[in-house]
Amino acid sequence: MSQVNRLATGGRIDRSKPMSFSFNGKTFQGFDGDTLASALLANGVGIVGRSFKYSRARGILGHGAEEPNALMQLHTGNAAVPNPRATQVELFDGLVSGSTNGWPSAEFDLMEWVGKIGGKFMPVGFYYKTFMAPQKMWMTYEKFIRKAAGFGKLSLEPDPDTYDKINAHCDVMVVGAGPAGLTAALEAGRSGKRVIIVDEQNEFGGTLLANNQTVDGVDAATWAEQATAQLEAMSNVLVMPRTTAFGYYDHNFVCALESRTDHIGPVSASGSRQRLHRIRAHQVILATGAIERPLVFGNNDLPGIMLANSVSTYINRYAVVPGNRCVIMTTNDSGYQTALDIQAAGRTVVAVVDSRHAPDGRLVQQAKAAGIEIMTGHGVIEAQGSKRVTGAIVAPLDAAGDTLTGPGKTLSCDLVAVAGGWSPVVHLSCHTGSRPVWQEDIAGFVPGPSIQNQHLAGAVTGDYKLSQALNAGVQAGAAAVGVESSHVFDCGDESEGAAQALYLIPHTKPISRAPKQFVDFQNDVTAAGIELAAREGFQSIEHVKRYTAMGFGTDQGKTGNVNGMAIVAKALNKSIAQTGTTIFRPAYTPVTFGALGGRDVGVLLDPARHTAMHPWHLANGAEFENVGQWKRPWYFPQQGETMQQTLNRECLAVRNSVGILDASTLGKIDIQGKDAREFLNRVYTNAWSKLAPGKCRYGLMLKEDGMIFDDGVTACLSDQHFLMTTTSGGAAAVLGWLELWHQTEWPELEVYFTSVTDQWATCSFAGPNSRKVLEKLCTDVDLSAEAMKFMDYREGTVAGIKARIFRISFTGELSFEVNVPADQGHYMWKKLMEAGEEFGITPYGTESMHVLRAEKGFIIAGQDTDGSMTPQDCLMGWAVSKTKSFSFLGERSFTRPDTARADRKQLVGLKPIDPTVVIPEGSQIVMDPNQPIPMDMMGHVTSSYWSECLGHGIAMGTVKSGSDRMGQTVYCPQADGRVLAAQICSPVFYDPKGDHHND
Amino acid sequence: MHHIYCPYCEETREEEEYSYTGEAHIERPKDPAAISDEAWGDYLFFRSNPRGIHHEMWYHAAGCRRYFNVTRNTQSYEIHETYKMGELPTVTAQVPTPAPKAAQQGEAS
Amino acid sequence: MKKYSGFSLFKHSLSHHENWQAAWRSPQPKKEYDVIIVGGGGHGLATAYYLAKVHGITNVAVLEKGYLGGGNTARNTTIVRSNYLWDEASKLYDHSLDLWKDLSQDLNYNVMFSQRGVLNLGHNLQDMRDIERRVNANRLNGIDGVVLNTAEVKEIVPVINDSQDIRYPVLGASWQATGGVARHDAVAWGFARGADSFGVDLIQQCEVTDIITEEGAVVGVQTTQGFIGSKKVACVTAGNSGVMAAMVGLRLPIESRPLQALVSEPVKPIIDTVVMSNAVHAYVSQSDKGDLVIGAGTDSYNGYGQRGSFHIVEHTLSAICELFPMFSRVRMNRAWGGVVDTCPDACPIISKTSVKGLYFNCGWGTGGFKATPGSGHVFAHTLAHDEAHPFAAPFSLDRFNTGHLIDEHGAAGVAH
Amino acid sequence: MTNSTHNAATDVMESPLHHHVAHTNAVDAGVVMTEDKFRGHLNLRGNPQDADFMAAVASVLGMALPTEPNTSVRVNGFVAYWLCPNEWLLIVASGAQGQVEADLRQAVADKGGNQHIAVTDVSSGQTLVNLSGSGLAQLLQKSTVYDCHESNFPAGKVVQTTFAKTGTTMCKLEDGSVDLVIRRSFSDYFFLWLADASEEYGLRIA
């Protein structure tokens, strides 16, 4: 098909670069510089899709972000992109596009008949009134409803593209590179300050690119090119085309999406497809322009009915005239410019239909002089046609535009250009909480007061003259950088007659009976629907929006909202100012999830923290567990082993000889100062005043509500120097906690905290042979049982490295922890492995560690506690001092009525009656498994393992009044019907007297 | 997206560097054992939570690791001032928030 | 109240839908009511409905400063489930779920309650322990739930990333088949229409500016439409509860935080269930219109601005793209924020106060929508009898003094 | 008191980024990474209003500690970063940290020993990475929310801020390059991020 609507000359397309593309399976030609929309119009394509609810044929309405109809399905396979607007898709050779709706095709859609017949029974809100009985059937109805859901289709394959982000900072951020934005950026740029200017289009200039005016005597488009070149030449100005500022957040934070490769091909060959710019600006200048409004009349959604300004843009910028015989429906002078443009393009202007009775502006005179027929005091009340407009019924209106004053007549046409006035693009200014204000004289909302450092320039303020936009830009740019400028641009005579505020053109029939008069094209919201909503009591504009779905589309009501509000206001007998507007939210235009997620996916989703010994674990086949951000070896399977076999081997090695664990991930906080002891007294439950240098002590840390928050061993390195350990996941929180109390409540205490988690690599080796291993590597410390007792700390040299040695145990066996600077951690580990070889030293992971500590009844904070357990609940009252003079954090909460209750859940041991059973962790505990549901649950199993060393399953769990129930049998009903019985016992299953670790 | 002046770093930094840590100027009772369960509960959990001027603490977690105070409008998100620990705000709500007094339960339930 | 049905739609279509009556009246406030409910959101309207329907108390006004259902009801991700950990919470939410099942018929208003099932994903071993614990508790409480492994999750959500090599692989999930979503606005409107039909006055654009007490007892409220008397005032004002409490010199254990949500452009159906992941902070379902409806995390600061910080949305969408690698090509259409009333234990407050005749129903935090009918039902009981409904009793204010907290986030981390 | 001295034997010591040297080094790389490994890092705490403390430290380092926020001082191979009003990071020669720590404690003790100070060896817990090259500015923009433009981040300035999803202390040098302090356990993540973010400019490990 040839480009029937393409002009031979003019426009900003490059005729030397033809491009072939497909739409709904047919191949067409366009040119470089086209959008998909301009290329489709050039080829005479009318129907671009089907409407959501009624499956009506829809064509292109606008030329930019406002387009509600032309949602496309682009590309194929994993490159598929659902829902871009044809008006915003730059054409490239080989582009594959299609409609998102329509079955079997958008051109011949069978659903149209369903819509035509069923539509009558589907007024707004019809879902709420039916499909209620029986309730169960809703899911069945819904299945059918969901079949019609959605526009475009996602690929099921992962996205082949990447997306990234840039943080940017500037003195002045200019949004929009139309006339106002360009002069604002030029003015601000001249000050030398850092300026960023963005525009959603591929080319800067905005309306200048499709304008017949002159700027200081220079053709508008040429002036725009020159201005852009000047900006590009300024090193302090960042010029970003194809970049949409989509969100304006508090404290002048603006987010902009840069499209980097969408105009080149379906998938980015290298680099990111899109880049999110996170911009913090001292001053923001919104030069976002205005969008033309359509008018509401019967069948106003037919293909061939377009915004007048868009028709002019297609002619002037793309050299495309989207019709042969055009009727222009206008309420203001701007429609006349379109008439002149059409005529200049050699097509027929059937008539300009002007709702005003006595228009007399400059453009009106020009049109008259050009011999264009003008019907004043008239309105298009209904369009005719099925797949494209074929005629417009025109009837006389009274001066207010409320009532028809005579019979209508039909004008034959294939294009209706509608100029219903302008809506300033107030979206961004709303994002930070500023409410737009209705301005009667321009019949539009303008940005309201804002607490941001925000400036406005151009059409966004409701002033639509080119010279005013240019001059306002200068002033905004100057104000943003704190200078004064008196430069004034001259664009010739721009005088205009007064516009009429008209939204809905009356029909011969009442709204409820007239042919559908569309307000929101994408969601098929009609004037009748809005009127019905008002009739049914939905009187707030937000209610109307929600009941009718007006403005909920992907265009967020850019063309329809004001008309809808006007119809609501009229139905309620209020003014638009009283009715108000809904609030615009980010995003101004939709933003890909990928860009919002950026590079923080895959391995970069969250940092994986590694210890110094990590390479060894990898090389030796460890399976890893996520503990907080850490990767910890979970277990070290050998060839052919099941996980349980591995655990059995690892645990027995510890019990019988020696095992080694990488404990580097435990949080470590270095504490220095005269008041370190006093501070520890306040944050731990137990007493620290008398802990001698060279000694360690276990401590429990509580939140002020008395619940266990963290635990760990703290060593006294010297009288005023302690090393605290925390859980692996809790280190940052504990350090923040210590700093909080020190900085806010007890600044008088002389104590400093420094994180040394990463400084020290920790090898923990446990088992009866652990001393022998250490003795091979350490000769300068007396490691004998007499000289270095359980919970002692020494400094010494291990394998030639200055080390900290702790005799502490989390396994119940004789055990040592050696801390060395992490640079030497890997080396130390290897040396210990060598030294331990003769004893069969066995690396073990967190799972065996869990088994070994459970055999000893040691808790894991976060597994056996859950934020609702006190030390007493864990039967750890022994770790709570009752004699400290200072009321330590959390102590007061112990005496609250609920915390002091005797029947609280307590942590006890559970021995399965069937010794071969391992009760699943998370099992709930009941006393009587035969009771009816809901059962009286006494607690739950927190930890449970097979103990190879003991030859039976062991578990820990919470049980109401558990410590009073020793010996009682409890039951754990399972999902599969089994009931597992266990006897309540001491949680210390192994070596209750502690002979082993004291060995 | 707050842009917050750290009174210790003496620079305005991005929100991502900070964490919010709750209402400011809540003092720990000097003698917790001496106060009622109600007063303790009030200290633990009850907050003024105003719509408007709010004095609150932020922690410069990714920066200098200092806690400091911020006077911020919880409706407009405007920050009026930031000040160091131990200092008092200069911007306060015109209508003061009510004196601390926990909403207590009636007897029946 | 004229009954809605397929037949009524047909009948009205013959008269071009010109004769539908208003779903509710727009009355002027009377001088005095038996009960004033402050807050015309889902919970307040449900309270009014059940007060009238169950307790026969119809001389009731619902005062709403904006428009009905315009607060968190209008802003949430509409997830309904009852698989809470603790007995107290699960009883309350399951009571609510029971009411949901027949709500459309009860209200004669299709609230589109769609039981498409809810998955709560686990990404590490502790997540899975917590899931086991919660599902076992649910089962023994008579609440449906099963623990699924990765393959079973994949079967329900074929588009999920089930690779075990990713940073936080899906290890499994809890699955509540009876959970789902509902049409949030319809819930408010259905309750409003129902309450109105019993004679409850729904008064919009009526902001309560003060609560008037005499000798420690409530006598009425001062509003932008004048003084309105009542000896019982029930505040159901979610994020604004702290502001209401301050009117009588009370404080609450509540902080109001921004909670953000977003929707994508409509795309053809790709997921059928609700997928929630606490560990990576992402909650997603797909509406009948085709939007992916996504809940983000709560901002950490207090805020009444109905908007939060951008990085929260970024964080959520990186998690979503990780879980659903094809979603990175779909586009966010709109993001917004609500003001959620967060409690220290992530459980609500349904309670009398030290001021006679003043009641609060608040603190629902991020999870109030699912409780709407249950909350209204038990709160109506509390108001009617001046004594807590058994399901509401554990949620009294004095638990913060006694220490009897019902720590849902401490225990299970699933507060949404 | 702890004097942890490093063993000089290099096969014993592994820097946090040691295993990333095998990265495919780009020709004409826009980003060049150099790990300045095994430097001595000491965290120093004390009261800057305490003249004795300041004098004691100056006597050891041969320079006064920086007291202006976000500044650094660099003399004779010693570098001191301001971290907060009572906290500094001292970067000293490889292996010297033990001696410097001992000297600092002694100098303070000589002043009467009553000062409230803390010195902590963190040499092994972090590493110093230098980034330079034509792609540096954009790389930093991708990686940190801090404004690294020269007008805001001149030579000598020290900033603690975010780096992707981890944190860093960074210092601008006279030659325009940037020194970053990276925590050991995050170093693998740091490198993954760096390699990814610098892909479009090319990355070379010097």
PDB file of N, CA and C in Angstrom, chain A residues 83 120 128 135 142 146 150-152 159 161 165 250 278 512-513 535-536 543 552 586 591 593 602 606-607 866 898 922 935 973, chain C residues 17-18 23 68 75 101 110 112 114 116 133 136 139-140 167-168 183 266 268 288-289 307 314 322 328-330 332 334-335 402 410:
ATOM      1  N   ASN A  83       1.487  -2.628  24.959  1.00  0.00           N
ATOM      2  CA  ASN A  83       0.827  -1.361  25.291  1.00  0.00           C
ATOM      3  C   ASN A  83       1.496  -0.030  24.968  1.00  0.00           C
ATOM      4  N   LYS A 120     -26.049  -2.331  26.079  1.00  0.00           N
ATOM      5  CA  LYS A 120     -27.244  -1.742  26.653  1.00  0.00           C
ATOM      6  C   LYS A 120     -27.449  -2.204  28.104  1.00  0.00           C
ATOM      7  N   TYR A 128     -21.452  -4.575  39.699  1.00  0.00           N
ATOM      8  CA  TYR A 128     -21.808  -4.569  41.117  1.00  0.00           C
ATOM      9  C   TYR A 128     -23.238  -5.023  41.345  1.00  0.00           C
ATOM     10  N   GLN A 135     -23.047 -17.205  45.195  1.00  0.00           N
ATOM     11  CA  GLN A 135     -21.728 -16.600  45.393  1.00  0.00           C
ATOM     12  C   GLN A 135     -20.630 -17.400  44.706  1.00  0.00           C
ATOM     13  N   GLU A 142     -16.239 -14.852  36.496  1.00  0.00           N
ATOM     14  CA  GLU A 142     -14.994 -14.096  36.434  1.00  0.00           C
ATOM     15  C   GLU A 142     -14.042 -14.680  35.395  1.00  0.00           C
ATOM     16  N   ARG A 146     -12.298 -12.405  32.782  1.00  0.00           N
ATOM     17  CA  ARG A 146     -10.835 -12.298  32.684  1.00  0.00           C
ATOM     18  C   ARG A 146     -10.331 -12.591  31.277  1.00  0.00           C
ATOM     19  N   GLY A 150      -7.153  -7.049  29.995  1.00  0.00           N
ATOM     20  CA  GLY A 150      -5.825  -6.670  29.526  1.00  0.00           C
ATOM     21  C   GLY A 150      -5.799  -6.152  28.105  1.00  0.00           C
ATOM     22  N   PHE A 151      -4.735  -5.440  27.797  1.00  0.00           N
ATOM     23  CA  PHE A 151      -4.503  -5.008  26.414  1.00  0.00           C
ATOM     24  C   PHE A 151      -3.451  -5.928  25.821  1.00  0.00           C
ATOM     25  N   GLY A 152      -2.200  -5.537  25.969  1.00  0.00           N
ATOM     26  CA  GLY A 152      -1.140  -6.302  25.331  1.00  0.00           C
ATOM     27  C   GLY A 152      -0.792  -7.570  26.073  1.00  0.00           C
ATOM     28  N   ASP A 159      12.967 -11.479  30.166  1.00  0.00           N
ATOM     29  CA  ASP A 159      13.312 -10.286  29.397  1.00  0.00           C
ATOM     30  C   ASP A 159      14.772 -10.349  28.945  1.00  0.00           C
ATOM     31  N   ASP A 161      16.516  -7.915  27.825  1.00  0.00           N
ATOM     32  CA  ASP A 161      17.170  -6.611  27.982  1.00  0.00           C
ATOM     33  C   ASP A 161      17.598  -6.349  29.417  1.00  0.00           C
ATOM     34  N   LYS A 165      20.367   2.532  36.122  1.00  0.00           N
ATOM     35  CA  LYS A 165      19.985   3.791  36.763  1.00  0.00           C
ATOM     36  C   LYS A 165      21.198   4.691  36.940  1.00  0.00           C
ATOM     37  N   ASP A 250       9.106  14.375  46.732  1.00  0.00           N
ATOM     38  CA  ASP A 250       9.389  15.422  47.706  1.00  0.00           C
ATOM     39  C   ASP A 250      10.825  15.913  47.628  1.00  0.00           C
ATOM     40  N   ARG A 278      17.631   9.380  38.391  1.00  0.00           N
ATOM     41  CA  ARG A 278      17.107   9.806  39.704  1.00  0.00           C
ATOM     42  C   ARG A 278      17.738  11.158  39.985  1.00  0.00           C
ATOM     43  N   SER A 512     -28.829  10.188  28.162  1.00  0.00           N
ATOM     44  CA  SER A 512     -29.029   8.759  28.393  1.00  0.00           C
ATOM     45  C   SER A 512     -29.483   8.031  27.131  1.00  0.00           C
ATOM     46  N   ARG A 513     -30.053   8.752  26.184  1.00  0.00           N
ATOM     47  CA  ARG A 513     -30.588   8.097  24.982  1.00  0.00           C
ATOM     48  C   ARG A 513     -29.813   8.432  23.714  1.00  0.00           C
ATOM     49  N   ARG A 535     -26.342  10.187  39.254  1.00  0.00           N
ATOM     50  CA  ARG A 535     -27.722   9.863  39.634  1.00  0.00           C
ATOM     51  C   ARG A 535     -27.748   8.837  40.762  1.00  0.00           C
ATOM     52  N   GLU A 536     -26.801   7.933  40.730  1.00  0.00           N
ATOM     53  CA  GLU A 536     -26.780   6.873  41.749  1.00  0.00           C
ATOM     54  C   GLU A 536     -26.081   7.290  43.033  1.00  0.00           C
ATOM     55  N   HIS A 543     -15.438   9.409  43.498  1.00  0.00           N
ATOM     56  CA  HIS A 543     -16.416   8.331  43.355  1.00  0.00           C
ATOM     57  C   HIS A 543     -16.746   8.083  41.891  1.00  0.00           C
ATOM     58  N   PHE A 552      -8.774   6.035  34.729  1.00  0.00           N
ATOM     59  CA  PHE A 552      -7.983   4.913  35.242  1.00  0.00           C
ATOM     60  C   PHE A 552      -7.116   4.265  34.164  1.00  0.00           C
ATOM     61  N   PRO A 586       2.160   9.576  40.079  1.00  0.00           N
ATOM     62  CA  PRO A 586       3.179   9.044  39.170  1.00  0.00           C
ATOM     63  C   PRO A 586       2.682   7.692  38.650  1.00  0.00           C
ATOM     64  N   VAL A 591       6.029   3.439  33.081  1.00  0.00           N
ATOM     65  CA  VAL A 591       7.470   3.182  33.199  1.00  0.00           C
ATOM     66  C   VAL A 591       7.696   1.686  33.365  1.00  0.00           C
ATOM     67  N   PHE A 593       8.807  -1.815  34.529  1.00  0.00           N
ATOM     68  CA  PHE A 593       9.241  -2.366  35.809  1.00  0.00           C
ATOM     69  C   PHE A 593      10.765  -2.563  35.801  1.00  0.00           C
ATOM     70  N   GLY A 602      18.929 -10.481  40.053  1.00  0.00           N
ATOM     71  CA  GLY A 602      19.929 -11.548  39.929  1.00  0.00           C
ATOM     72  C   GLY A 602      20.900 -11.498  41.096  1.00  0.00           C
ATOM     73  N   ASP A 606      20.665  -8.438  46.174  1.00  0.00           N
ATOM     74  CA  ASP A 606      21.046  -8.094  47.539  1.00  0.00           C
ATOM     75  C   ASP A 606      22.489  -8.575  47.712  1.00  0.00           C
ATOM     76  N   PRO A 607      23.322  -7.801  48.379  1.00  0.00           N
ATOM     77  CA  PRO A 607      24.706  -8.256  48.540  1.00  0.00           C
ATOM     78  C   PRO A 607      24.760  -9.622  49.216  1.00  0.00           C
ATOM     79  N   ASP A 866      11.071 -15.715  69.182  1.00  0.00           N
ATOM     80  CA  ASP A 866      10.390 -15.077  68.052  1.00  0.00           C
ATOM     81  C   ASP A 866       9.944 -13.662  68.366  1.00  0.00           C
ATOM     82  N   ASP A 898       1.093  -9.602  82.098  1.00  0.00           N
ATOM     83  CA  ASP A 898       1.153 -10.733  81.169  1.00  0.00           C
ATOM     84  C   ASP A 898       2.526 -11.388  81.179  1.00  0.00           C
ATOM     85  N   GLY A 922       8.164 -26.571  63.446  1.00  0.00           N
ATOM     86  CA  GLY A 922       6.943 -25.830  63.134  1.00  0.00           C
ATOM     87  C   GLY A 922       5.687 -26.608  63.491  1.00  0.00           C
ATOM     88  N   MET A 935      -8.312 -26.789  67.891  1.00  0.00           N
ATOM     89  CA  MET A 935      -7.620 -27.427  69.007  1.00  0.00           C
ATOM     90  C   MET A 935      -6.974 -26.374  69.897  1.00  0.00           C
ATOM     91  N   PRO A 973       0.013 -33.090  65.929  1.00  0.00           N
ATOM     92  CA  PRO A 973      -0.750 -33.602  64.789  1.00  0.00           C
ATOM     93  C   PRO A 973      -0.181 -33.052  63.486  1.00  0.00           C
TER      94      PRO A 973
ATOM     95  N   HIS C  17     -31.670   3.384  31.591  1.00  0.00           N
ATOM     96  CA  HIS C  17     -30.998   3.549  32.887  1.00  0.00           C
ATOM     97  C   HIS C  17     -31.266   4.908  33.521  1.00  0.00           C
ATOM     98  N   GLU C  18     -32.417   5.475  33.174  1.00  0.00           N
ATOM     99  CA  GLU C  18     -32.717   6.810  33.688  1.00  0.00           C
ATOM    100  C   GLU C  18     -33.362   6.765  35.064  1.00  0.00           C
ATOM    101  N   ALA C  23     -27.739   5.104  45.330  1.00  0.00           N
ATOM    102  CA  ALA C  23     -27.356   3.955  46.153  1.00  0.00           C
ATOM    103  C   ALA C  23     -27.504   4.272  47.633  1.00  0.00           C
ATOM    104  N   LEU C  68     -16.981   8.575  50.840  1.00  0.00           N
ATOM    105  CA  LEU C  68     -17.065   7.219  51.395  1.00  0.00           C
ATOM    106  C   LEU C  68     -16.026   6.306  50.734  1.00  0.00           C
ATOM    107  N   ARG C  75      -7.240   2.455  48.474  1.00  0.00           N
ATOM    108  CA  ARG C  75      -5.822   2.507  48.108  1.00  0.00           C
ATOM    109  C   ARG C  75      -5.084   1.205  48.319  1.00  0.00           C
ATOM    110  N   LYS C 101     -17.462 -14.689  52.445  1.00  0.00           N
ATOM    111  CA  LYS C 101     -17.964 -15.722  51.545  1.00  0.00           C
ATOM    112  C   LYS C 101     -19.380 -15.438  51.079  1.00  0.00           C
ATOM    113  N   ASN C 110     -22.352  -6.834  44.398  1.00  0.00           N
ATOM    114  CA  ASN C 110     -21.265  -7.739  44.033  1.00  0.00           C
ATOM    115  C   ASN C 110     -19.916  -7.117  44.392  1.00  0.00           C
ATOM    116  N   MET C 112     -17.293  -8.768  44.301  1.00  0.00           N
ATOM    117  CA  MET C 112     -16.325  -9.502  43.474  1.00  0.00           C
ATOM    118  C   MET C 112     -15.265 -10.201  44.313  1.00  0.00           C
ATOM    119  N   SER C 114     -13.139 -12.890  45.112  1.00  0.00           N
ATOM    120  CA  SER C 114     -12.647 -13.920  44.208  1.00  0.00           C
ATOM    121  C   SER C 114     -11.630 -14.777  44.942  1.00  0.00           C
ATOM    122  N   ARG C 116      -9.173 -16.783  44.715  1.00  0.00           N
ATOM    123  CA  ARG C 116      -8.197 -17.335  43.770  1.00  0.00           C
ATOM    124  C   ARG C 116      -6.941 -17.843  44.481  1.00  0.00           C
ATOM    125  N   ARG C 133       5.074 -23.567  60.874  1.00  0.00           N
ATOM    126  CA  ARG C 133       4.457 -23.268  62.159  1.00  0.00           C
ATOM    127  C   ARG C 133       3.079 -22.634  61.946  1.00  0.00           C
ATOM    128  N   ASN C 136       0.530 -25.104  60.347  1.00  0.00           N
ATOM    129  CA  ASN C 136       0.061 -26.076  61.351  1.00  0.00           C
ATOM    130  C   ASN C 136      -0.932 -25.433  62.298  1.00  0.00           C
ATOM    131  N   ARG C 139      -4.194 -24.957  60.496  1.00  0.00           N
ATOM    132  CA  ARG C 139      -4.913 -26.221  60.296  1.00  0.00           C
ATOM    133  C   ARG C 139      -5.632 -26.624  61.581  1.00  0.00           C
ATOM    134  N   LEU C 140      -4.928 -26.518  62.700  1.00  0.00           N
ATOM    135  CA  LEU C 140      -5.548 -26.934  63.959  1.00  0.00           C
ATOM    136  C   LEU C 140      -6.587 -25.914  64.440  1.00  0.00           C
ATOM    137  N   ARG C 167      19.466 -15.325  44.137  1.00  0.00           N
ATOM    138  CA  ARG C 167      19.896 -14.804  45.444  1.00  0.00           C
ATOM    139  C   ARG C 167      18.983 -15.293  46.556  1.00  0.00           C
ATOM    140  N   TYR C 168      17.684 -15.171  46.371  1.00  0.00           N
ATOM    141  CA  TYR C 168      16.728 -15.662  47.371  1.00  0.00           C
ATOM    142  C   TYR C 168      15.727 -16.595  46.688  1.00  0.00           C
ATOM    143  N   ARG C 183     -13.144  -6.530  45.192  1.00  0.00           N
ATOM    144  CA  ARG C 183     -13.139  -5.198  44.562  1.00  0.00           C
ATOM    145  C   ARG C 183     -13.296  -4.181  45.685  1.00  0.00           C
ATOM    146  N   PRO C 266      -2.742  -2.618  31.984  1.00  0.00           N
ATOM    147  CA  PRO C 266      -3.416  -3.926  31.844  1.00  0.00           C
ATOM    148  C   PRO C 266      -2.714  -4.802  30.810  1.00  0.00           C
ATOM    149  N   LYS C 268      -2.726  -9.072  29.307  1.00  0.00           N
ATOM    150  CA  LYS C 268      -3.519 -10.309  29.267  1.00  0.00           C
ATOM    151  C   LYS C 268      -3.171 -11.159  30.495  1.00  0.00           C
ATOM    152  N   ASP C 288      -9.128  -8.156  37.377  1.00  0.00           N
ATOM    153  CA  ASP C 288      -9.949  -8.609  36.259  1.00  0.00           C
ATOM    154  C   ASP C 288      -9.824  -7.694  35.046  1.00  0.00           C
ATOM    155  N   LYS C 289      -9.235  -6.551  35.262  1.00  0.00           N
ATOM    156  CA  LYS C 289      -9.000  -5.639  34.138  1.00  0.00           C
ATOM    157  C   LYS C 289      -7.656  -5.932  33.486  1.00  0.00           C
ATOM    158  N   ARG C 307       1.627   9.568  50.240  1.00  0.00           N
ATOM    159  CA  ARG C 307       2.680   9.249  49.270  1.00  0.00           C
ATOM    160  C   ARG C 307       3.925   8.905  50.068  1.00  0.00           C
ATOM    161  N   GLU C 314      11.090   1.221  44.042  1.00  0.00           N
ATOM    162  CA  GLU C 314      12.202   0.611  43.287  1.00  0.00           C
ATOM    163  C   GLU C 314      12.556  -0.753  43.876  1.00  0.00           C
ATOM    164  N   GLU C 322      12.711 -10.038  39.894  1.00  0.00           N
ATOM    165  CA  GLU C 322      13.478 -11.232  40.241  1.00  0.00           C
ATOM    166  C   GLU C 322      12.555 -12.460  40.301  1.00  0.00           C
ATOM    167  N   SER C 328       9.627  -7.551  33.730  1.00  0.00           N
ATOM    168  CA  SER C 328      10.390  -6.316  33.573  1.00  0.00           C
ATOM    169  C   SER C 328      10.007  -5.570  32.301  1.00  0.00           C
ATOM    170  N   ARG C 329       9.273  -6.225  31.389  1.00  0.00           N
ATOM    171  CA  ARG C 329       8.840  -5.503  30.189  1.00  0.00           C
ATOM    172  C   ARG C 329       7.445  -4.889  30.329  1.00  0.00           C
ATOM    173  N   VAL C 330       6.815  -5.130  31.448  1.00  0.00           N
ATOM    174  CA  VAL C 330       5.517  -4.499  31.658  1.00  0.00           C
ATOM    175  C   VAL C 330       5.771  -3.138  32.317  1.00  0.00           C
ATOM    176  N   MET C 332       4.730   0.224  34.797  1.00  0.00           N
ATOM    177  CA  MET C 332       3.971   0.759  35.917  1.00  0.00           C
ATOM    178  C   MET C 332       3.121   1.905  35.402  1.00  0.00           C
ATOM    179  N   ARG C 334       0.591   3.486  37.524  1.00  0.00           N
ATOM    180  CA  ARG C 334       0.276   4.472  38.558  1.00  0.00           C
ATOM    181  C   ARG C 334       0.741   3.928  39.908  1.00  0.00           C
ATOM    182  N   ALA C 335       1.319   4.794  40.718  1.00  0.00           N
ATOM    183  CA  ALA C 335       1.719   4.421  42.078  1.00  0.00           C
ATOM    184  C   ALA C 335       1.104   5.415  43.042  1.00  0.00           C
ATOM    185  N   THR C 402      -0.408  -4.344  79.828  1.00  0.00           N
ATOM    186  CA  THR C 402      -0.210  -5.637  80.500  1.00  0.00           C
ATOM    187  C   THR C 402       0.900  -6.437  79.837  1.00  0.00           C
ATOM    188  N   GLY C 410       6.405 -10.129  64.860  1.00  0.00           N
ATOM    189  CA  GLY C 410       7.515 -10.754  65.572  1.00  0.00           C
ATOM    190  C   GLY C 410       7.585 -12.229  65.258  1.00  0.00           C
TER     191      GLY C 410
END
